Every structure is written in structure tokens, then in C-alpha cells.
């Protein structure tokens, strides 16, 4: 979903409800690798399904692990006790640091002929300190590009395990995690000691690693945060089945939502007070900013407390990822908020300090930054600007800035490349829409009205796809009405209009992409027939039917927006729509298009008959007294007799851009 250039978030004014969040990325990828290294099968429940876990799963398959997926449950049969592959393998790791680092270590300790590559950004993310530690240990690793960065080639090691293995702790804790997960492979005969050089950052992620290792039978002796000893005789043992808790970093956006938005509160399922994830301590930071939070073992309830939020000065080393969310909450605070000790932000998916500062400034905020800190000043009412947020292929930048849509100035926020959220939270925006609220008038509707066979259905659904908006084919509702009336054996005559209208109100209809369902029956094809079109034209002339369908149609106006096509979208159903297009083409041209369509479906038809039919339908649709077909006064006219579909789509999108605040364009 959302493989679109941008997603415009309308101004939001409240939020409430319950959300279930996807599994933790850090736990998912660690559990996958540990399951691959142990003997036997591990059934993993609630595994995150995202770009990063897909990368890891693919790598495990390439190594020869059996992987079976059944919904959110994945079973992995490990390589423990089996032969490792001897053939050369090339792994593509995308931009998944949580897959790249530990896999490199495991492959290097075990040995083979392996190449590890990623997207260009992955080739800019440092891995030198891990490689140094692995080389110290006797692993054979070559750089295939710039020294210190992927891509890498791994060969056969000659392990030297007598001495403590030094690893830097102050660049990324993932290096230590990688060693901790890989070295039990070599600890059958002797204990192995790892020594951290420099101050260890992101300790909570090491806690996750140690916790999960113990679930897989490896009990590491920790001496402060400086020395870690893997005891001799360590062997990975599958726990049989394991449950992945919801991602605490993903929870930060909904905790912030509860703290910022007016409403009855947000309940988060899947993660709570018993979490092993360090980012759960975001809860305390949010409380300090004013959120009211209660929790159980695996749930959180959040409500808005202090408002404006209270400014904060915080060392964020313990919540490196979730702390980004604080930077956006800071826009709603009562003074400047300073986030300290965040140097690791500079080597993540993008330079996150620079990214957060640049994008917050686009909204109008004053932001200062240093090598390892960020200060965000609140943005008072009257000073917010509609902004295009660049997301740098960084899921967290996209999710953080969605919270700017609650601004008091009710300006929309454009999120570029919204699908980048798929890294950890593929349905983030749908989850946001399921709780967020906007005034109906703030939810944009694009109306495309016009006569039959003008191509408005194709045009409207393509425009909807391009904008990530919902799509309403209102003609289908009249076609369904005709079908339901026929099946109830009601004559399509004015005397039965009230009875037909009563049926309409109870139609169990459901739109699912291109499919239209009536209860359990898919009726998309049935209602597309010419006779169904004629029936629709008749029932649509009854004011009672139109009145019954009014509310049904208006309910399609949902976040983040709607493209609606029909005859009276702009005149009657959504008179306040910001863009109305009246689409026409001359009748003969439309008859030819309809003819082509029918022929493609194997239905024989004559152009002159279709031409006459179209003219009759146009006459009835425009002469009826109830909502006759006519352009809204403020509609833009588009005659597409000589335009192709892509040109028409472009025309509408351009017209839409013209209606947006200038800073969005
Ligand atoms: O667009 P269509 O051919 O699927 O529409 C079928 C009939 O429904 C058409 O003859 C007119 C009627 N209609 C209407 O009156 N108002 C709408 N908003 C949409 C369709």
C-alpha cells in the first residue's frame, strides 16, 4: 500500500480507540537468527512482517533453513547440528542494520564463501568496528567497496579464542549484539570473553539480546557493561515456541498520539509494563511531558494530561529510536526541549539529527542542533506552515511527522514516500486513520462528475490510487439498488420508490478494492451489464432513492481523503468539495469507448445502438427533476474526447495541486 509519491495528511483534531501494533523489529530479527542457529524447529508467534524481517528470512532460506509462514506465525528449522552451506552465497540485506550486523558476525565465525550487500545507504553505514573485532578473533572478512563499510566478503576463519575480544561500544550497540549472538557457535570447548572498548551506548538493546539468548539456552555472564563471558559448552537450544512482543518504538507514536490529541484516550495492545524492550521507557519521557499513562503487563492506556505539553531536557541514550518522537511532541510544548546524547542518530537510516532539524524547520519551528544533541522550540498557533516532509527512506521520520497534523493552525502535512514506513510498520497510516479524527470539512474530497462512459470511473480510481485516497463509485450504488429491487421483484416505477428506498438502507454492501460485494456474493460483474445500467438510470430518478443513498455516500468521506465519481458528487453529495471536475467527451466518442469495452469482454454490440442509448441516458439523467446531471457552478470542465487516460489523470492531479497550500506544491 501507499506506493505513491506522497501522502497528504489533513488537519487532525482528535484521536481515540484501540490499536494493536506490529511485532518488535529488534526482537523479530534476533529471534529469527537465533532460531536459525539452533537445532530443531522454533515456532515464532506475532513476528513482524516488514522489509527488515523479509530480508532476514530470505537470508536464512539462502542458508538452507526451512521457513514456513502461516499468517503472523513463522516456523524456522535451524541449522544447528547440520552442515553449513559450502557453495558461494550472495546476500542482499537492503537497509536492514538489524539483519546485516548479526548475520555478518554469525557467517564470519562459522565461515564459508559469503558476500553481503545492501542498498546504497547501507554501504554508507559503518561496520568497521565489528569487522575489526571479528578479524581480531581470526575471522576472514574483506571489504568489497570502501574500507569500513559494506559490501563485504566473508571467508574461512582461523579462530583465536584465548584472548578477550575487544569491540567498540560507542558507535552502535549492534556490533556487540552481533558478537554475542555469533560467538556461542565457537564456545563449545572454551569460554569466550568480549570486552567493550569505550562507553557502551544503547544498553537496553544489549539487554534484549541477553534476554533472548537466555531463552535460546545461552546464559551470558555480564560483568558491568564492560565484559561479557560466554561460558564453555554453550549450545543454542530452541525454546520450541516464542512470542514477539509489539514494537515499543512503534508504540511511541501512539503514546504521543494519546498525549497530543483530544479524545477519550488510546489503548495500545501487545506491549506494556513487562516489556523487555528499552524503548518502553519512552513511557516515562512522555509522562514527564504531561501524558497520563496507565499500564498492564502487555497494554498501555494513554490520555492527554498537561496541555501544552511540558518541555523536557533529557539524556536519550536509553531510548535512541523512540526519542525521535519527542522531537515532534516538543512542537506542542511550553518551552524548548533538548534531547541529548543522541550521536547514534547520525549513523542510522539517515542522519536523523539533521533530518529532524531540517523537516521541523519546514513546519516553521526554530531548531538548534549539535553533534550529539537537538533542541526544538515550540511552534505557537499562527506560525505553523503546511510542509512537504522529506522522509529520507527513514520510516521513523515519516511516522514522527505524521503527528504534526494535530497542529492548531489546521494546516495539512505532506509525507513524501510514505511507504518507507514498511520497514517496521507497514500499515502505520491505516492504524493512524483507525483512531484519528478530523472534521468532515477537513477531509478532502475530489469530485469527478460526468455523463455515462466519459471514463470518470477509470480516471477517479487512478487519481485515488495516486493520492492514497479512498474511492467511491457512486454509480455502483444505483446499479446495486436496481439489482436489489429486481431481486425483490419490485417494479422500477415511481409508485414503488419508497419500497426500493427502504431496501437501499439495508443493503449489506462492501467495497473491497475493485470488488463490490452484496453480503457474501461478489456482484461486480453483474452490475456492470448494460441492463443493470438502464435499471440504475431508472431508480436514480426517484428522489426517495437518492435521499436514502445520501448518507451512504457521505460515509465514504474518511481519512485521509476521497475521490468520488458520479453525477451529483459536486452538486449534492459533497457540495463543499475543494475540487470538482466535470468530465465530458462527445457522445460518439463515448459510444466508441463503450463499444471497445464490451468487445473486450466478448459482448457483441453495435456502435450506432450504443450511441442512441447513450443519448437517451444523457437526456434522462440531465432532465430528471431529482439531482439532474449538470456541472457544479464551481466545477472545472475537462473534455477528454481527445485525451488519453494518463493525460487526464495528470490534468486532475495538476488541478488538485492548484488547490493545495502553496508550500505543499
Ligand atoms: O456511472 P454509472 O454508469 O455506473 O451510473 C449508473 C446510473 O446511475 C446512471 O445512469 C445514472 C445514475 N447515477 C446517478 O444518478 N448519480 C450518481 N451519482 C451516479 C450514478
XYZ file of C-alpha atoms and ligand atoms in Angstrom:
685
model
C 0.000 0.000 0.000
C 0.957 3.652 -0.402
C 3.492 3.126 -3.159
C 2.810 6.735 -4.047
C 4.982 9.826 -4.198
C 3.358 11.489 -1.202
C 0.501 11.247 1.251
C -1.270 14.414 2.388
C -2.485 14.246 5.973
C -5.403 16.578 6.561
C -5.507 18.584 9.766
C -6.472 16.180 12.558
C -8.335 17.335 15.658
C -8.595 14.309 17.931
C -7.938 10.607 18.395
C -9.232 7.750 20.444
C -9.564 3.990 20.309
C -7.565 0.792 20.440
C -4.572 -0.258 18.391
C -2.645 -3.494 18.076
C 0.888 -2.845 16.969
C 3.202 -4.967 14.842
C 5.943 -7.044 16.459
C 9.251 -5.528 17.508
C 11.836 -5.333 14.748
C 14.747 -5.830 17.154
C 13.193 -8.882 18.763
C 11.963 -10.327 15.448
C 15.324 -10.290 13.712
C 17.216 -11.569 16.758
C 14.737 -14.400 17.230
C 14.981 -15.305 13.546
C 18.760 -15.570 13.628
C 18.811 -17.498 16.918
C 16.169 -19.889 15.555
C 18.373 -20.425 12.513
C 21.432 -21.189 14.612
C 19.843 -23.732 16.942
C 18.829 -27.300 16.403
C 15.178 -28.128 15.775
C 12.166 -26.029 14.899
C 11.117 -22.794 16.580
C 7.568 -21.524 16.138
C 7.612 -17.727 16.278
C 4.313 -16.003 17.068
C 3.478 -12.416 16.038
C 6.669 -11.978 14.050
C 6.894 -8.552 12.451
C 6.184 -8.709 8.727
C 8.262 -5.871 7.287
C 11.072 -5.076 4.884
C 13.734 -5.792 7.529
C 12.397 -9.192 8.584
C 11.816 -10.193 4.973
C 15.489 -9.502 4.298
C 16.485 -11.736 7.221
C 14.064 -14.525 6.272
C 15.372 -14.530 2.743
C 18.950 -14.808 4.026
C 18.004 -17.737 6.278
C 16.351 -19.513 3.358
C 19.507 -18.995 1.295
C 21.490 -20.608 4.105
C 19.256 -23.655 3.906
C 16.889 -23.111 6.842
C 13.362 -24.325 6.361
C 10.988 -21.416 6.823
C 7.217 -21.768 6.912
C 4.870 -18.856 7.340
C 1.242 -19.057 8.400
C -0.080 -15.551 8.919
C 1.877 -13.874 11.711
C 3.272 -17.250 12.836
C 6.526 -18.373 11.271
C 8.391 -21.579 11.963
C 12.107 -21.853 11.362
C 14.055 -25.093 11.370
C 17.609 -24.270 12.387
C 20.964 -25.301 11.020
C 22.326 -26.471 14.394
C 23.833 -29.923 14.075
C 23.558 -29.762 10.259
C 26.163 -28.997 7.646
C 26.592 -25.317 6.728
C 26.456 -24.466 3.053
C 29.787 -24.716 1.247
C 28.716 -23.049 -2.018
C 29.197 -19.312 -2.568
C 26.143 -17.274 -1.494
C 25.369 -13.605 -2.082
C 23.025 -11.973 0.440
C 21.106 -8.760 -0.226
C 20.471 -7.002 3.085
C 18.530 -3.945 1.873
C 18.889 -1.222 4.525
C 18.344 -3.596 7.454
C 21.044 -2.946 10.068
C 19.424 -5.433 12.469
C 19.918 -8.145 9.849
C 23.278 -7.073 8.404
C 25.351 -6.865 11.584
C 24.437 -10.108 13.395
C 24.346 -12.116 10.183
C 27.825 -10.880 9.223
C 29.152 -11.987 12.608
C 27.461 -15.399 12.520
C 28.639 -16.078 8.966
C 32.184 -14.915 9.737
C 32.510 -17.076 12.850
C 31.081 -20.109 11.082
C 32.966 -19.457 7.810
C 32.116 -20.023 4.170
C 32.093 -18.091 0.912
C 29.590 -15.321 1.510
C 29.006 -11.841 0.068
C 26.803 -9.326 1.907
C 25.445 -6.259 0.097
C 22.722 -3.685 0.603
C 21.118 -0.553 -0.786
C 23.451 2.462 -1.317
C 22.621 3.855 2.145
C 23.641 0.533 3.722
C 27.019 0.978 2.042
C 27.382 4.277 3.949
C 26.559 2.790 7.358
C 29.733 1.924 9.310
C 30.566 -1.679 10.100
C 34.354 -1.307 10.545
C 34.351 -1.754 14.322
C 32.512 -5.057 14.040
C 34.813 -6.217 11.262
C 37.874 -5.209 13.352
C 36.582 -7.251 16.293
C 35.842 -10.238 14.070
C 39.273 -10.028 12.417
C 40.893 -9.887 15.855
C 39.097 -13.128 16.517
C 40.574 -14.713 13.381
C 37.639 -14.225 11.004
C 38.345 -13.624 7.345
C 36.473 -10.568 6.043
C 37.283 -8.363 3.033
C 35.774 -5.034 2.083
C 34.484 -5.023 -1.479
C 33.948 -1.255 -1.568
C 35.100 1.412 0.882
C 37.076 0.107 3.893
C 34.870 0.189 6.980
C 31.578 -0.203 5.076
C 29.586 -2.915 3.299
C 29.627 -4.676 0.878
C 31.716 -7.435 2.459
C 33.067 -10.838 1.575
C 33.391 -13.492 4.278
C 35.792 -16.449 4.020
C 37.042 -19.257 6.286
C 38.183 -18.198 9.779
C 41.072 -19.386 11.894
C 39.596 -18.596 15.242
C 41.795 -17.375 18.107
C 39.682 -17.532 21.208
C 42.193 -17.439 24.061
C 42.255 -13.663 24.493
C 39.370 -11.356 25.296
C 37.851 -9.965 22.080
C 37.680 -6.163 22.070
C 34.718 -4.383 20.467
C 33.874 -0.707 20.368
C 30.691 0.112 22.220
C 30.296 3.771 21.400
C 29.275 3.647 17.704
C 26.495 1.081 17.554
C 25.427 -1.462 20.142
C 24.564 -3.728 17.230
C 28.280 -4.692 16.989
C 28.231 -6.145 20.485
C 24.857 -7.760 19.856
C 26.265 -9.346 16.719
C 29.219 -10.845 18.603
C 27.056 -12.025 21.489
C 24.776 -13.884 19.099
C 27.561 -15.324 16.927
C 30.180 -16.411 19.433
C 28.254 -19.231 21.126
C 28.875 -21.005 17.792
C 32.538 -21.207 18.855
C 32.163 -21.688 22.606
C 31.707 -25.453 22.723
C 35.197 -26.101 24.150
C 36.158 -22.914 25.952
C 34.649 -19.765 27.410
C 34.838 -16.664 25.233
C 35.222 -13.168 26.637
C 34.181 -9.962 24.902
C 35.499 -6.662 26.168
C 33.792 -3.383 25.364
C 36.093 -0.518 24.466
C 34.712 2.944 25.189
C 31.347 3.663 26.789
C 28.605 1.295 25.698
C 25.672 3.124 24.073
C 22.090 1.842 23.706
C 22.456 -0.612 26.629
C 18.754 -1.540 26.503
C 19.303 -3.226 23.151
C 22.042 -5.345 24.731
C 19.536 -6.301 27.419
C 17.166 -7.527 24.714
C 19.996 -9.574 23.222
C 20.947 -11.134 26.583
C 17.321 -11.829 27.425
C 16.679 -13.589 24.110
C 19.970 -15.503 24.237
C 18.897 -16.937 27.578
C 15.568 -18.007 26.021
C 17.695 -19.906 23.490
C 19.862 -21.590 26.145
C 22.860 -19.232 26.209
C 23.416 -17.643 29.599
C 25.990 -14.877 29.223
C 27.870 -13.698 32.320
C 27.793 -9.930 32.333
C 30.434 -8.052 34.328
C 29.151 -4.499 34.446
C 28.761 -3.259 30.872
C 32.446 -3.856 30.116
C 32.952 -7.632 29.973
C 30.683 -10.386 28.713
C 31.645 -14.055 29.074
C 30.031 -16.817 27.038
C 30.552 -19.962 29.132
C 32.266 -23.040 27.708
C 29.848 -25.666 26.463
C 27.249 -23.092 25.398
C 24.792 -24.519 22.861
C 21.762 -22.898 21.267
C 18.559 -24.666 22.265
C 15.251 -23.859 20.696
C 12.593 -22.743 23.182
C 10.098 -24.586 20.922
C 7.872 -21.583 20.586
C 8.390 -17.913 21.308
C 6.202 -14.823 21.231
C 7.378 -11.487 19.805
C 6.054 -8.503 21.726
C 4.781 -5.445 19.901
C 7.401 -2.881 18.978
C 7.940 -0.359 21.758
C 9.416 2.170 19.328
C 6.283 1.875 17.163
C 4.245 2.338 20.339
C 5.903 5.731 20.829
C 3.813 7.259 18.007
C 0.573 6.136 19.609
C 1.717 7.139 23.084
C 2.462 10.566 21.625
C -0.914 10.500 19.856
C -2.665 9.932 23.199
C -0.640 12.743 24.770
C -1.301 15.243 21.969
C -4.804 14.532 20.700
C -8.064 15.382 22.367
C -10.318 12.382 22.920
C -11.110 9.527 25.261
C -7.604 8.101 25.139
C -5.638 5.468 23.256
C -5.214 1.844 24.305
C -2.192 0.003 22.898
C -2.240 -3.792 22.889
C 0.811 -6.057 22.636
C 3.347 -4.186 24.720
C 3.282 -2.887 28.275
C 4.950 -2.868 31.661
C 6.524 -6.340 31.224
C 8.290 -5.394 28.006
C 11.957 -6.375 27.579
C 12.471 -3.501 25.130
C 14.383 -0.460 26.269
C 12.176 1.888 24.275
C 9.325 1.120 26.669
C 10.984 3.751 28.851
C 9.639 6.270 26.374
C 6.553 5.992 28.612
C 8.378 7.875 31.385
C 9.573 10.566 28.980
C 6.016 11.029 27.687
C 4.728 11.209 31.265
C 7.263 13.910 32.025
C 5.894 15.845 29.068
C 2.395 15.550 30.538
C 0.827 12.327 29.214
C -1.360 10.343 31.622
C -0.422 6.696 31.241
C -1.568 3.515 32.951
C -0.286 0.077 32.027
C -0.695 -3.652 32.431
C 1.709 -6.455 31.501
C 1.047 -6.059 27.761
C -1.090 -2.963 27.355
C -0.871 0.791 27.771
C -3.584 3.432 28.173
C -2.678 6.983 27.263
C -4.617 10.204 27.717
C -3.818 13.821 27.230
C -2.818 15.396 30.583
C -0.879 18.646 30.703
C -1.562 20.940 27.760
C 0.511 22.424 26.295
C 2.961 19.606 26.889
C 5.814 20.292 29.290
C 9.236 20.997 27.816
C 11.959 18.463 28.562
C 15.741 18.265 28.837
C 16.640 14.604 28.537
C 19.605 12.284 28.041
C 18.088 9.956 25.427
C 20.807 7.321 25.274
C 18.385 4.765 26.750
C 15.670 5.375 24.122
C 17.530 6.224 20.923
C 14.763 5.382 18.444
C 11.690 6.436 20.396
C 13.329 9.725 21.340
C 12.766 10.963 17.789
C 9.066 11.078 18.665
C 9.865 13.531 21.484
C 11.267 15.931 18.901
C 7.810 16.294 17.340
C 5.991 16.351 20.699
C 8.313 19.268 21.509
C 6.479 21.381 18.917
C 3.444 21.282 21.253
C 5.401 22.067 24.461
C 5.576 25.124 26.720
C 9.285 25.797 26.124
C 12.340 24.474 24.285
C 13.004 20.722 24.552
C 16.590 19.456 24.447
C 17.417 15.867 23.516
C 20.975 14.917 24.477
C 23.386 12.035 23.925
C 21.891 11.097 20.554
C 25.085 10.820 18.465
C 23.926 7.392 17.237
C 21.121 9.166 15.304
C 23.765 10.295 12.824
C 24.542 6.752 11.614
C 21.005 5.369 11.373
C 18.822 5.013 8.254
C 19.765 8.630 7.601
C 21.491 11.340 9.639
C 18.489 11.662 11.902
C 19.631 14.777 13.787
C 19.952 16.681 10.511
C 16.726 15.191 9.151
C 14.594 16.054 12.205
C 16.011 19.591 12.332
C 15.530 20.268 8.613
C 11.986 18.938 8.471
C 10.802 20.601 11.708
C 12.093 23.911 10.326
C 9.911 23.441 7.252
C 6.887 23.449 9.578
C 8.086 26.803 10.885
C 9.891 25.629 14.035
C 13.125 27.022 15.407
C 15.597 24.161 15.879
C 19.221 24.039 17.011
C 21.496 21.049 16.623
C 24.922 19.892 17.767
C 26.990 16.823 17.062
C 25.008 14.778 19.592
C 22.050 16.931 20.609
C 18.928 18.615 19.262
C 16.860 21.477 20.666
C 13.327 22.040 19.352
C 11.371 25.170 20.212
C 7.582 25.030 20.445
C 5.609 26.254 17.475
C 2.850 28.620 18.595
C -0.560 28.842 16.950
C -0.475 31.099 13.938
C 3.044 30.087 12.915
C 2.587 26.582 11.501
C 3.152 26.157 7.792
C 1.839 23.417 5.545
C 5.017 21.500 4.716
C 6.311 18.775 2.483
C 8.183 16.428 4.796
C 11.035 14.649 3.099
C 11.488 11.217 4.714
C 14.974 10.088 3.611
C 13.836 6.451 3.281
C 13.568 6.555 7.080
C 10.381 5.045 8.497
C 10.719 6.940 11.776
C 10.922 10.350 10.116
C 7.658 9.575 8.305
C 5.840 8.325 11.410
C 7.112 11.119 13.670
C 5.994 13.915 11.379
C 2.514 12.471 10.919
C 1.947 13.809 14.463
C 2.392 17.347 13.139
C -1.095 17.006 11.607
C -2.545 17.921 15.032
C -1.263 21.479 14.690
C -3.585 24.237 15.950
C -3.449 26.094 12.638
C -5.079 23.133 10.907
C -2.588 23.076 8.090
C -2.128 19.806 6.230
C 1.163 17.900 6.309
C 2.575 16.132 3.279
C 4.608 12.974 3.938
C 6.803 12.126 0.969
C 7.441 8.475 0.060
C 5.041 7.212 2.741
C 5.717 3.556 2.014
C 9.064 3.851 3.816
C 7.100 3.032 6.994
C 7.080 -0.571 5.726
C 10.499 -1.020 7.314
C 8.853 -1.647 10.672
C 5.153 -0.738 10.454
C 3.631 -1.482 7.047
C 0.101 -0.384 7.985
C 1.084 2.594 10.107
C -1.165 5.070 8.332
C -4.192 2.770 8.333
C -3.667 2.316 12.096
C -3.457 6.077 12.496
C -6.675 6.583 10.492
C -8.438 3.975 12.627
C -8.016 6.211 15.682
C -7.545 9.748 14.384
C -10.405 12.162 13.858
C -10.757 15.137 11.545
C -13.657 17.487 10.942
C -15.512 16.226 7.863
C -14.827 19.519 6.115
C -11.065 18.996 6.637
C -11.141 15.643 4.820
C -10.599 16.443 1.152
C -12.988 15.162 -1.482
C -12.275 15.308 -5.199
C -15.470 15.012 -7.224
C -15.441 13.754 -10.779
C -18.908 14.003 -12.306
C -19.988 13.476 -15.857
C -22.177 11.540 -18.250
C -22.069 7.807 -18.748
C -18.976 6.308 -20.437
C -16.991 9.514 -20.114
C -14.233 7.493 -18.415
C -14.775 9.055 -14.991
C -14.610 5.717 -13.171
C -11.173 4.884 -14.550
C -9.971 8.432 -14.031
C -11.305 8.717 -10.478
C -9.904 5.397 -9.312
C -6.458 6.199 -10.752
C -6.450 9.610 -9.088
C -7.487 7.953 -5.804
C -4.653 5.436 -6.111
C -2.157 8.166 -6.844
C -3.157 10.181 -3.786
C -3.662 7.200 -1.449
C -7.322 8.224 -1.011
C -10.488 6.164 -0.827
C -12.594 5.816 -3.938
C -16.379 5.989 -4.271
C -18.043 4.713 -7.436
C -21.481 6.175 -6.741
C -22.917 4.755 -9.955
C -22.321 1.311 -8.453
C -24.689 2.212 -5.612
C -27.516 2.951 -8.074
C -26.664 -0.195 -10.019
C -26.804 -2.183 -6.760
C -30.118 -0.553 -5.943
C -31.525 -1.654 -9.301
C -30.263 -5.185 -8.694
C -31.691 -5.400 -5.193
C -35.045 -4.032 -6.390
C -35.218 -6.550 -9.245
C -34.380 -9.415 -6.914
C -37.144 -8.276 -4.572
C -39.405 -8.293 -7.653
C -40.294 -4.653 -7.208
C -41.270 -2.873 -10.425
C -38.914 0.037 -11.103
C -41.731 2.548 -11.046
C -42.355 5.717 -9.039
C -45.136 4.010 -7.054
C -42.536 1.629 -5.596
C -39.852 4.228 -4.978
C -40.375 4.221 -1.220
C -40.151 0.430 -1.004
C -36.963 0.473 -3.093
C -35.508 3.225 -0.909
C -36.161 1.109 2.214
C -34.227 -1.755 0.647
C -31.308 0.591 -0.082
C -30.872 1.492 3.545
C -30.387 -2.205 4.426
C -28.170 -3.308 1.524
C -25.259 -5.287 3.025
C -22.753 -3.753 0.634
C -18.985 -3.785 0.862
C -16.316 -2.344 -1.420
C -13.001 -4.162 -1.456
C -10.604 -2.636 -3.983
C -12.151 -3.275 -7.394
C -14.624 -5.804 -5.972
C -18.152 -4.991 -4.894
C -19.911 -7.375 -2.540
C -23.538 -7.753 -1.558
C -23.396 -9.903 1.560
C -21.359 -12.976 0.599
C -21.873 -12.531 -3.135
C -19.451 -10.698 -5.395
C -21.629 -8.697 -7.762
C -19.012 -6.540 -9.522
C -19.612 -8.184 -12.915
C -23.415 -8.475 -12.645
C -23.927 -4.779 -12.003
C -21.648 -3.779 -14.893
C -24.061 -5.084 -17.552
C -25.873 -2.693 -19.876
C -29.278 -3.711 -18.493
C -28.074 -3.041 -14.915
C -27.015 0.416 -16.152
C -30.509 1.023 -17.544
C -32.093 -0.135 -14.271
C -29.757 2.176 -12.379
C -30.727 5.081 -14.545
C -34.408 4.415 -13.713
C -34.082 4.025 -9.941
C -31.746 7.008 -9.781
C -34.576 9.267 -10.917
C -36.547 8.558 -7.687
C -35.962 11.261 -5.051
C -36.627 8.683 -2.290
C -33.776 6.513 -3.543
C -31.429 9.459 -3.831
C -32.274 10.552 -0.308
C -31.629 7.035 1.045
C -28.235 6.945 -0.637
C -27.150 10.384 0.552
C -25.863 9.236 3.907
C -24.394 6.017 2.470
C -22.275 8.112 0.125
C -21.251 10.735 2.652
C -19.901 7.996 4.933
C -17.183 7.350 2.333
C -15.613 10.652 3.343
C -12.931 9.125 5.528
C -9.304 9.861 6.313
C -7.090 10.606 4.535
C -9.395 11.665 1.652
C -11.844 10.604 -1.049
C -12.183 10.668 -4.804
C -15.849 10.258 -5.757
C -17.319 9.829 -9.216
C -20.910 10.099 -10.348
C -23.447 12.637 -11.498
C -24.126 14.772 -8.448
C -20.995 14.376 -6.322
C -20.138 18.044 -6.664
C -23.689 19.420 -6.738
C -25.489 17.452 -4.000
C -23.396 14.922 -2.058
C -20.199 16.887 -1.387
C -21.062 20.497 -2.255
C -18.115 21.731 -0.156
C -15.552 19.569 -2.010
C -12.402 21.570 -2.714
C -12.057 20.189 -6.248
C -14.870 19.388 -8.667
C -14.189 18.181 -12.158
C -16.894 17.785 -14.776
C -15.704 15.247 -17.299
C -17.219 15.036 -20.755
C -16.481 13.618 -24.145
C -18.718 13.825 -27.196
C -21.396 11.131 -27.352
C -19.990 9.335 -30.372
C -16.535 9.100 -28.766
C -18.121 7.694 -25.596
C -20.128 5.183 -27.644
C -16.897 4.010 -29.272
C -15.222 3.579 -25.880
C -18.156 1.628 -24.511
C -18.087 -0.498 -27.681
C -14.397 -1.283 -27.181
C -15.036 -2.180 -23.542
C -17.879 -4.544 -24.448
C -15.909 -6.197 -27.234
C -13.031 -6.807 -24.805
C -15.492 -8.584 -22.554
C -16.671 -10.652 -25.528
C -20.042 -8.896 -25.718
C -21.308 -8.059 -29.184
C -22.687 -4.554 -29.686
C -23.323 -2.002 -32.424
C -21.865 1.474 -32.143
C -24.944 3.222 -33.510
C -27.204 1.433 -30.998
C -24.853 2.324 -28.146
C -24.731 5.914 -29.398
C -28.526 6.171 -29.331
C -28.646 4.529 -25.866
C -26.093 6.973 -24.507
C -28.014 9.936 -25.811
C -31.221 8.601 -24.266
C -29.461 8.087 -20.931
C -27.852 11.529 -21.031
C -31.269 13.029 -21.682
C -32.894 11.171 -18.793
C -30.001 11.872 -16.376
C -29.995 15.567 -17.181
C -33.745 16.134 -17.468
C -34.879 14.351 -14.321
C -36.016 16.698 -11.594
C -34.037 14.993 -8.787
C -30.352 15.983 -8.941
C -30.144 16.261 -12.699
C -26.770 15.767 -14.329
C -25.130 19.165 -14.649
C -21.750 20.625 -13.771
C -21.469 22.249 -10.357
C -21.066 26.011 -10.659
C -17.515 25.790 -9.362
C -16.574 22.701 -11.405
C -13.629 22.647 -13.793
C -14.618 21.284 -17.185
C -12.473 18.590 -18.765
C -13.367 17.388 -22.249
C -11.335 14.242 -22.730
C -12.608 13.388 -26.246
C -9.031 13.659 -27.451
C -7.090 12.939 -24.246
C -5.596 9.626 -23.152
C -6.095 8.312 -19.611
C -2.621 9.274 -18.304
C -3.060 12.834 -19.615
C -6.459 13.125 -17.926
C -5.023 11.837 -14.634
C -2.217 14.358 -14.889
C -4.704 17.131 -15.611
C -6.740 16.339 -12.484
C -3.648 15.976 -10.275
C -2.398 19.330 -11.501
C -5.761 20.926 -10.802
C -5.627 19.369 -7.317
C -2.131 20.732 -6.671
C -3.506 24.134 -7.602
C -5.963 23.860 -4.693
C -3.314 22.969 -2.111
C -1.421 25.442 0.069
C 1.476 26.856 -1.968
C 4.140 25.437 0.394
C 2.948 21.906 -0.429
C 3.479 22.249 -4.140
O -21.845 5.856 -13.778
P -22.746 4.658 -13.973
O -22.972 4.359 -15.430
O -22.291 3.436 -13.229
O -24.158 5.092 -13.335
C -25.300 4.280 -13.449
C -26.545 5.140 -13.377
O -26.692 5.675 -12.051
C -26.534 6.335 -14.325
O -27.405 6.125 -15.415
C -27.010 7.493 -13.504
C -27.084 7.050 -12.104
N -26.213 7.808 -11.221
C -26.759 8.929 -10.629
O -27.858 9.284 -10.860
N -25.996 9.631 -9.736
C -24.741 9.278 -9.471
N -24.014 9.984 -8.581
C -24.162 8.155 -10.110
C -24.934 7.451 -10.994
